Short mmCIF file of C-alpha atoms in Angstrom, two decimals:
data_model
loop_
_atom_site.label_atom_id
_atom_site.label_comp_id
_atom_site.label_asym_id
_atom_site.label_seq_id
_atom_site.Cartn_x
_atom_site.Cartn_y
_atom_site.Cartn_z
CA MET A 1 0.03 -0.02 -0.05
CA LEU A 2 1.26 3.37 -0.81
CA GLU A 3 1.67 6.13 1.76
CA PRO A 4 0.04 9.57 0.69
CA GLU A 5 3.45 11.09 0.24
CA GLN A 6 4.51 8.47 -2.27
CA LEU A 7 1.57 9.51 -4.64
CA ARG A 8 4.10 12.12 -5.68
CA ASN A 9 5.69 9.64 -7.56
CA GLN A 10 2.67 8.76 -9.46
CA ARG A 11 2.38 9.51 -13.36
CA VAL A 12 -1.30 10.02 -13.97
CA LEU A 13 -3.09 10.09 -17.32
CA LEU A 14 -6.28 12.17 -17.39
CA VAL A 15 -8.94 11.41 -20.23
CA ASN A 16 -12.62 12.12 -20.65
CA ASP A 17 -15.35 11.89 -23.17
CA ASP A 18 -16.90 15.48 -22.89
CA GLY A 19 -13.80 16.86 -24.63
CA ILE A 20 -10.36 18.58 -24.14
CA HIS A 21 -11.95 21.92 -22.97
CA ALA A 22 -14.59 20.40 -20.54
CA GLU A 23 -15.02 21.90 -17.04
CA GLY A 24 -14.90 18.57 -15.42
CA LEU A 25 -11.56 17.93 -16.79
CA ALA A 26 -10.09 21.02 -15.74
CA LEU A 27 -11.35 20.45 -12.09
CA LEU A 28 -10.00 16.90 -12.25
CA GLU A 29 -6.52 18.29 -13.22
CA ALA A 30 -6.53 20.90 -10.54
CA ILE A 31 -7.50 17.89 -7.94
CA VAL A 32 -4.90 15.52 -9.16
CA ARG A 33 -2.22 18.30 -9.17
CA GLU A 34 -2.60 18.20 -5.26
CA PHE A 35 -1.05 14.68 -5.16
CA THR A 36 1.47 14.94 -8.13
CA ASN A 37 2.67 17.21 -10.83
CA ASP A 38 3.29 14.34 -13.28
CA VAL A 39 0.00 14.84 -14.98
CA TRP A 40 -0.80 14.14 -18.71
CA ILE A 41 -4.09 15.08 -20.33
CA VAL A 42 -5.01 13.25 -23.52
CA ALA A 43 -8.66 13.84 -24.49
CA PRO A 44 -11.10 14.00 -27.43
CA ASP A 45 -11.01 17.41 -29.44
CA GLU A 46 -14.76 17.29 -29.12
CA GLU A 47 -17.53 15.59 -27.05
CA LYS A 48 -17.57 11.84 -27.55
CA SER A 49 -20.36 10.95 -25.06
CA GLY A 50 -21.84 7.52 -25.67
CA ALA A 51 -18.55 6.41 -27.58
CA ALA A 52 -18.30 3.45 -24.95
CA HIS A 53 -15.19 1.51 -25.50
CA SER A 54 -15.12 1.91 -29.27
CA ILE A 55 -11.79 2.34 -30.95
CA SER A 56 -11.31 4.05 -34.37
CA LEU A 57 -10.26 1.30 -37.16
CA SER A 58 -11.43 2.86 -40.39
CA VAL A 59 -10.10 6.42 -39.94
CA PRO A 60 -6.78 7.83 -38.88
CA LEU A 61 -6.04 9.31 -35.33
CA ARG A 62 -5.19 12.90 -35.38
CA CYS A 63 -3.05 14.25 -32.51
CA ARG A 64 -2.76 18.03 -31.53
CA GLN A 65 -0.53 19.31 -28.74
CA LEU A 66 -2.14 22.15 -26.83
CA GLY A 67 0.43 22.59 -24.13
CA ASP A 68 3.13 20.80 -21.97
CA ARG A 69 1.65 17.31 -21.66
CA LYS A 70 -1.49 18.17 -22.99
CA PHE A 71 -2.85 16.64 -26.32
CA ALA A 72 -6.14 16.71 -28.21
CA ILE A 73 -7.15 13.59 -30.15
CA LYS A 74 -9.55 13.16 -33.07
CA GLY A 75 -11.03 9.98 -31.89
CA THR A 76 -12.73 8.09 -29.11
CA PRO A 77 -11.90 8.17 -25.38
CA ALA A 78 -10.33 4.62 -25.72
CA ASP A 79 -8.40 6.03 -28.65
CA CYS A 80 -6.93 8.60 -26.35
CA VAL A 81 -5.74 6.05 -23.90
CA MET A 82 -4.05 3.99 -26.79
CA MET A 83 -2.44 7.04 -28.00
CA ALA A 84 -1.09 8.03 -24.55
CA VAL A 85 0.36 4.58 -23.64
CA TRP A 86 1.67 3.39 -27.08
CA GLN A 87 2.77 6.79 -28.37
CA LEU A 88 2.79 10.02 -26.36
CA MET A 89 4.07 8.24 -23.03
CA ALA A 90 5.62 5.22 -24.27
CA GLU A 91 8.88 5.81 -22.86
CA CYS A 92 7.41 5.93 -19.46
CA PRO A 93 3.73 5.02 -19.37
CA PRO A 94 1.26 6.23 -16.56
CA THR A 95 0.86 4.40 -13.48
CA THR A 96 -2.88 5.58 -13.00
CA VAL A 97 -5.56 6.67 -15.52
CA ILE A 98 -8.48 8.82 -14.30
CA SER A 99 -11.54 9.30 -16.66
CA GLY A 100 -13.73 12.38 -16.14
CA ILE A 101 -15.03 14.33 -14.39
CA ASN A 102 -17.79 13.48 -16.59
CA HIS A 103 -20.71 15.95 -17.16
CA GLY A 104 -23.59 13.70 -16.07
CA GLU A 105 -23.80 10.32 -14.21
CA ASN A 106 -22.59 7.02 -15.36
CA LEU A 107 -25.00 4.66 -13.29
CA GLY A 108 -26.14 1.21 -14.00
CA ASP A 109 -26.76 0.49 -17.75
CA ASP A 110 -25.19 3.63 -18.65
CA ASN A 111 -21.60 2.03 -18.32
CA ILE A 112 -22.41 0.02 -21.41
CA TYR A 113 -22.49 3.25 -23.37
CA SER A 114 -20.32 5.77 -21.63
CA GLY A 115 -17.04 6.72 -22.99
CA THR A 116 -16.00 7.84 -19.75
CA THR A 117 -16.17 4.22 -18.56
CA GLY A 118 -14.72 2.97 -22.00
CA ALA A 119 -11.47 4.94 -21.43
CA ALA A 120 -11.19 3.47 -18.02
CA MET A 121 -11.91 0.01 -19.27
CA GLU A 122 -9.42 0.40 -21.91
CA SER A 123 -6.68 1.49 -19.34
CA ALA A 124 -7.53 -1.66 -17.23
CA VAL A 125 -7.30 -3.85 -20.47
CA LEU A 126 -3.87 -2.52 -20.59
CA GLY A 127 -3.32 -3.49 -17.11
CA LEU A 128 -3.24 0.04 -15.48
CA ARG A 129 -5.08 1.11 -12.43
CA SER A 130 -8.06 3.05 -13.64
CA ILE A 131 -10.78 5.38 -12.05
CA ALA A 132 -13.85 6.96 -13.57
CA LEU A 133 -15.65 10.02 -12.05
CA SER A 134 -18.72 11.19 -12.94
CA GLN A 135 -21.09 14.36 -11.66
CA ALA A 136 -24.80 13.55 -11.92
CA ARG A 137 -26.65 16.69 -13.52
CA THR A 138 -29.95 17.65 -14.91
CA LEU A 139 -30.09 17.03 -18.56
CA GLY A 140 -29.34 20.08 -20.49
CA LYS A 141 -27.88 22.02 -17.67
CA VAL A 142 -24.39 22.81 -16.84
CA PRO A 143 -23.15 20.23 -14.04
CA ARG A 144 -22.78 21.56 -10.72
CA LEU A 145 -19.47 20.22 -9.73
CA ASP A 146 -19.69 21.05 -5.87
CA ALA A 147 -19.97 17.58 -4.66
CA ALA A 148 -16.94 16.59 -6.92
CA GLN A 149 -14.82 19.35 -5.80
CA ALA A 150 -15.40 18.64 -2.24
CA PHE A 151 -15.11 14.94 -2.08
CA ALA A 152 -12.87 13.81 -4.99
CA PRO A 153 -9.66 14.56 -3.40
CA GLY A 154 -10.27 12.38 -0.37
CA ILE A 155 -11.64 9.46 -2.45
CA LEU A 156 -8.79 9.57 -4.87
CA GLU A 157 -6.35 9.60 -2.17
CA THR A 158 -7.94 6.40 -0.64
CA LEU A 159 -8.07 4.69 -3.94
CA LEU A 160 -4.72 5.56 -5.04
CA THR A 161 -3.11 4.35 -1.85
CA CYS A 162 -4.78 0.78 -1.99
CA PRO A 163 -4.11 -2.08 -4.23
CA TRP A 164 -6.78 -3.68 -6.22
CA GLU A 165 -7.05 -6.48 -8.60
CA GLN A 166 -5.83 -5.96 -12.28
CA GLY A 167 -8.66 -5.59 -14.77
CA THR A 168 -10.80 -3.83 -12.34
CA ILE A 169 -11.94 -0.15 -12.60
CA VAL A 170 -13.45 1.95 -9.95
CA ASN A 171 -16.56 3.89 -10.83
CA VAL A 172 -17.53 7.04 -8.83
CA ASN A 173 -20.65 8.94 -9.15
CA PHE A 174 -21.47 12.25 -7.38
CA PRO A 175 -24.84 13.39 -6.80
CA ASP A 176 -26.48 16.46 -8.14
CA VAL A 177 -26.33 18.49 -4.82
CA ALA A 178 -24.42 21.06 -2.76
CA ALA A 179 -21.45 19.65 -1.13
CA SER A 180 -23.04 20.12 2.20
CA ASP A 181 -26.19 17.98 1.24
CA VAL A 182 -24.13 15.00 0.32
CA ARG A 183 -25.54 12.23 2.59
CA GLY A 184 -22.37 9.90 2.68
CA ILE A 185 -20.39 7.49 0.57
CA GLU A 186 -21.85 4.01 -0.33
CA VAL A 187 -20.16 0.97 -1.91
CA THR A 188 -22.72 -0.26 -4.42
CA GLY A 189 -23.50 -2.76 -7.31
CA LEU A 190 -24.97 -1.51 -10.71
CA GLY A 191 -28.44 -0.79 -10.83
CA ASN A 192 -30.75 -1.12 -13.91
CA ARG A 193 -32.70 1.56 -15.68
CA ARG A 194 -35.86 0.76 -17.40
CA PRO A 195 -35.72 -0.52 -21.09
CA GLY A 196 -35.51 2.50 -23.54
CA THR A 197 -33.11 5.13 -21.92
CA PHE A 198 -32.04 5.71 -25.58
CA ARG A 199 -34.44 5.64 -28.42
CA PRO A 200 -34.54 7.25 -31.84
CA VAL A 201 -37.05 10.14 -32.25
CA PRO A 202 -38.16 11.09 -35.71
CA GLY A 203 -37.98 14.64 -37.25
CA ALA A 204 -37.47 16.58 -40.34
CA ASP A 205 -35.00 19.18 -41.46
CA GLY A 206 -35.71 22.39 -43.33
CA ARG A 207 -36.19 20.58 -46.60
CA ASN A 208 -38.41 18.06 -45.05
CA VAL A 209 -35.83 15.25 -45.23
CA PRO A 210 -36.40 12.69 -42.33
CA TYR A 211 -33.80 12.22 -39.76
CA TYR A 212 -33.73 10.62 -36.33
CA TRP A 213 -32.22 11.97 -33.13
CA VAL A 214 -31.55 9.95 -29.91
CA LYS A 215 -33.67 11.04 -27.10
CA VAL A 216 -32.31 10.26 -23.47
CA ASP A 217 -34.89 9.56 -20.88
CA TYR A 218 -33.48 8.45 -17.68
CA GLY A 219 -35.72 6.14 -15.50
CA VAL A 220 -35.48 3.06 -13.40
CA SER A 221 -37.67 -0.05 -13.15
CA LYS A 222 -37.08 -0.08 -9.15
CA LEU A 223 -34.73 1.79 -7.08
CA VAL A 224 -32.94 -1.60 -5.33
CA PRO A 225 -30.95 -0.73 -2.17
CA GLY A 226 -27.24 -1.38 -2.50
CA THR A 227 -27.24 -0.16 -6.22
CA ASP A 228 -25.63 3.01 -7.52
CA LEU A 229 -28.83 4.34 -8.94
CA ALA A 230 -30.48 4.21 -5.38
CA ALA A 231 -27.27 5.66 -3.79
CA VAL A 232 -27.09 8.59 -5.99
CA LYS A 233 -30.97 9.16 -5.76
CA SER A 234 -30.54 9.33 -2.15
CA ASP A 235 -27.77 11.96 -2.44
CA ALA A 236 -24.92 9.62 -1.63
CA ILE A 237 -21.66 9.22 -3.39
CA SER A 238 -21.63 5.95 -5.19
CA ILE A 239 -18.44 3.85 -5.44
CA THR A 240 -18.76 0.64 -7.75
CA PRO A 241 -16.04 -1.58 -8.68
CA LEU A 242 -16.36 -2.95 -12.00
CA ARG A 243 -14.40 -5.94 -13.87
CA VAL A 244 -13.28 -5.97 -17.52
CA ASN A 245 -13.89 -9.88 -17.60
CA MET A 246 -17.51 -10.13 -18.55
CA THR A 247 -17.74 -13.98 -17.86
CA ALA A 248 -21.28 -15.07 -16.37
CA ASN A 249 -19.59 -17.25 -13.91
CA ASP A 250 -22.81 -18.42 -12.25
CA LEU A 251 -24.11 -19.59 -15.47
CA MET A 252 -20.81 -21.85 -16.11
CA PRO A 253 -21.98 -25.04 -14.51
CA ARG A 254 -25.51 -24.75 -16.03
CA PHE A 255 -23.85 -24.62 -19.60
CA ALA A 256 -21.42 -27.20 -18.58
CA GLU A 257 -24.22 -29.58 -18.24
CA LEU A 258 -26.01 -28.68 -21.64
CA PHE A 259 -22.69 -28.96 -23.37
CA PRO A 260 -20.60 -31.59 -21.58
CA VAL A 261 -17.04 -31.90 -22.64
CA GLY A 262 -16.64 -33.89 -25.91
CA ALA A 263 -20.17 -33.58 -26.92
CA LEU A 264 -20.95 -32.36 -30.51
CA ALA A 265 -24.28 -31.30 -31.54
CA ALA A 266 -25.21 -31.59 -35.32
CA ASN A 267 -28.18 -31.41 -37.55
CA SER A 268 -29.48 -34.81 -38.44
#
């Protein structure tokens, strides 16, 4: 376990999906610089919300340096991690990757779509310690970063000084309340939103040509205690450990019975 003063030796990569100029990313940089000055920022040149863990295979990645250890990438959040690890920081890779602070929560099923989570997942795939931070907000409004600003430093210090299993990320969500109204911190599992959070809505442009715009409609089937959705709804900070390995281990014995070793099914 690292001591707090040893955090000065950490090399930290910051990434997000809201874009290189996002307010949440600037706040995260200020917070992380309380621990170490070895901070690199590699983020998309424009918003990439919903990019998930996608990577660019059919178009080139473009890189533009904006300052000392600060780069904008024309690509996805996962692309940014790859560029940092294999190119920009190749001689001395990061020890930790922190993604965020996202403008909006990443709770429950959101993590399937989230570019914030996708960047953290790519980091974990590469064997790096990774953390995702998100600030809940009302859709269409500027995020109120009070809770993140007040509590992220302590949470990060705790996380960065303790070990955890490789291939794991820690997903942190701050409620949309003033720092003084935060009820506490809860370690949670993922909840489930009701089906249809994202759905195409038809429209027509000025020439009456039809198009479809994806509408976001957050909701939950049921707020289950112990989940991230329930915690943030009750004004608590949610901390959820996630794994890259998606194997449904509880189903392995059942499928082993259905498909015993050596069995071969063929159409007669």
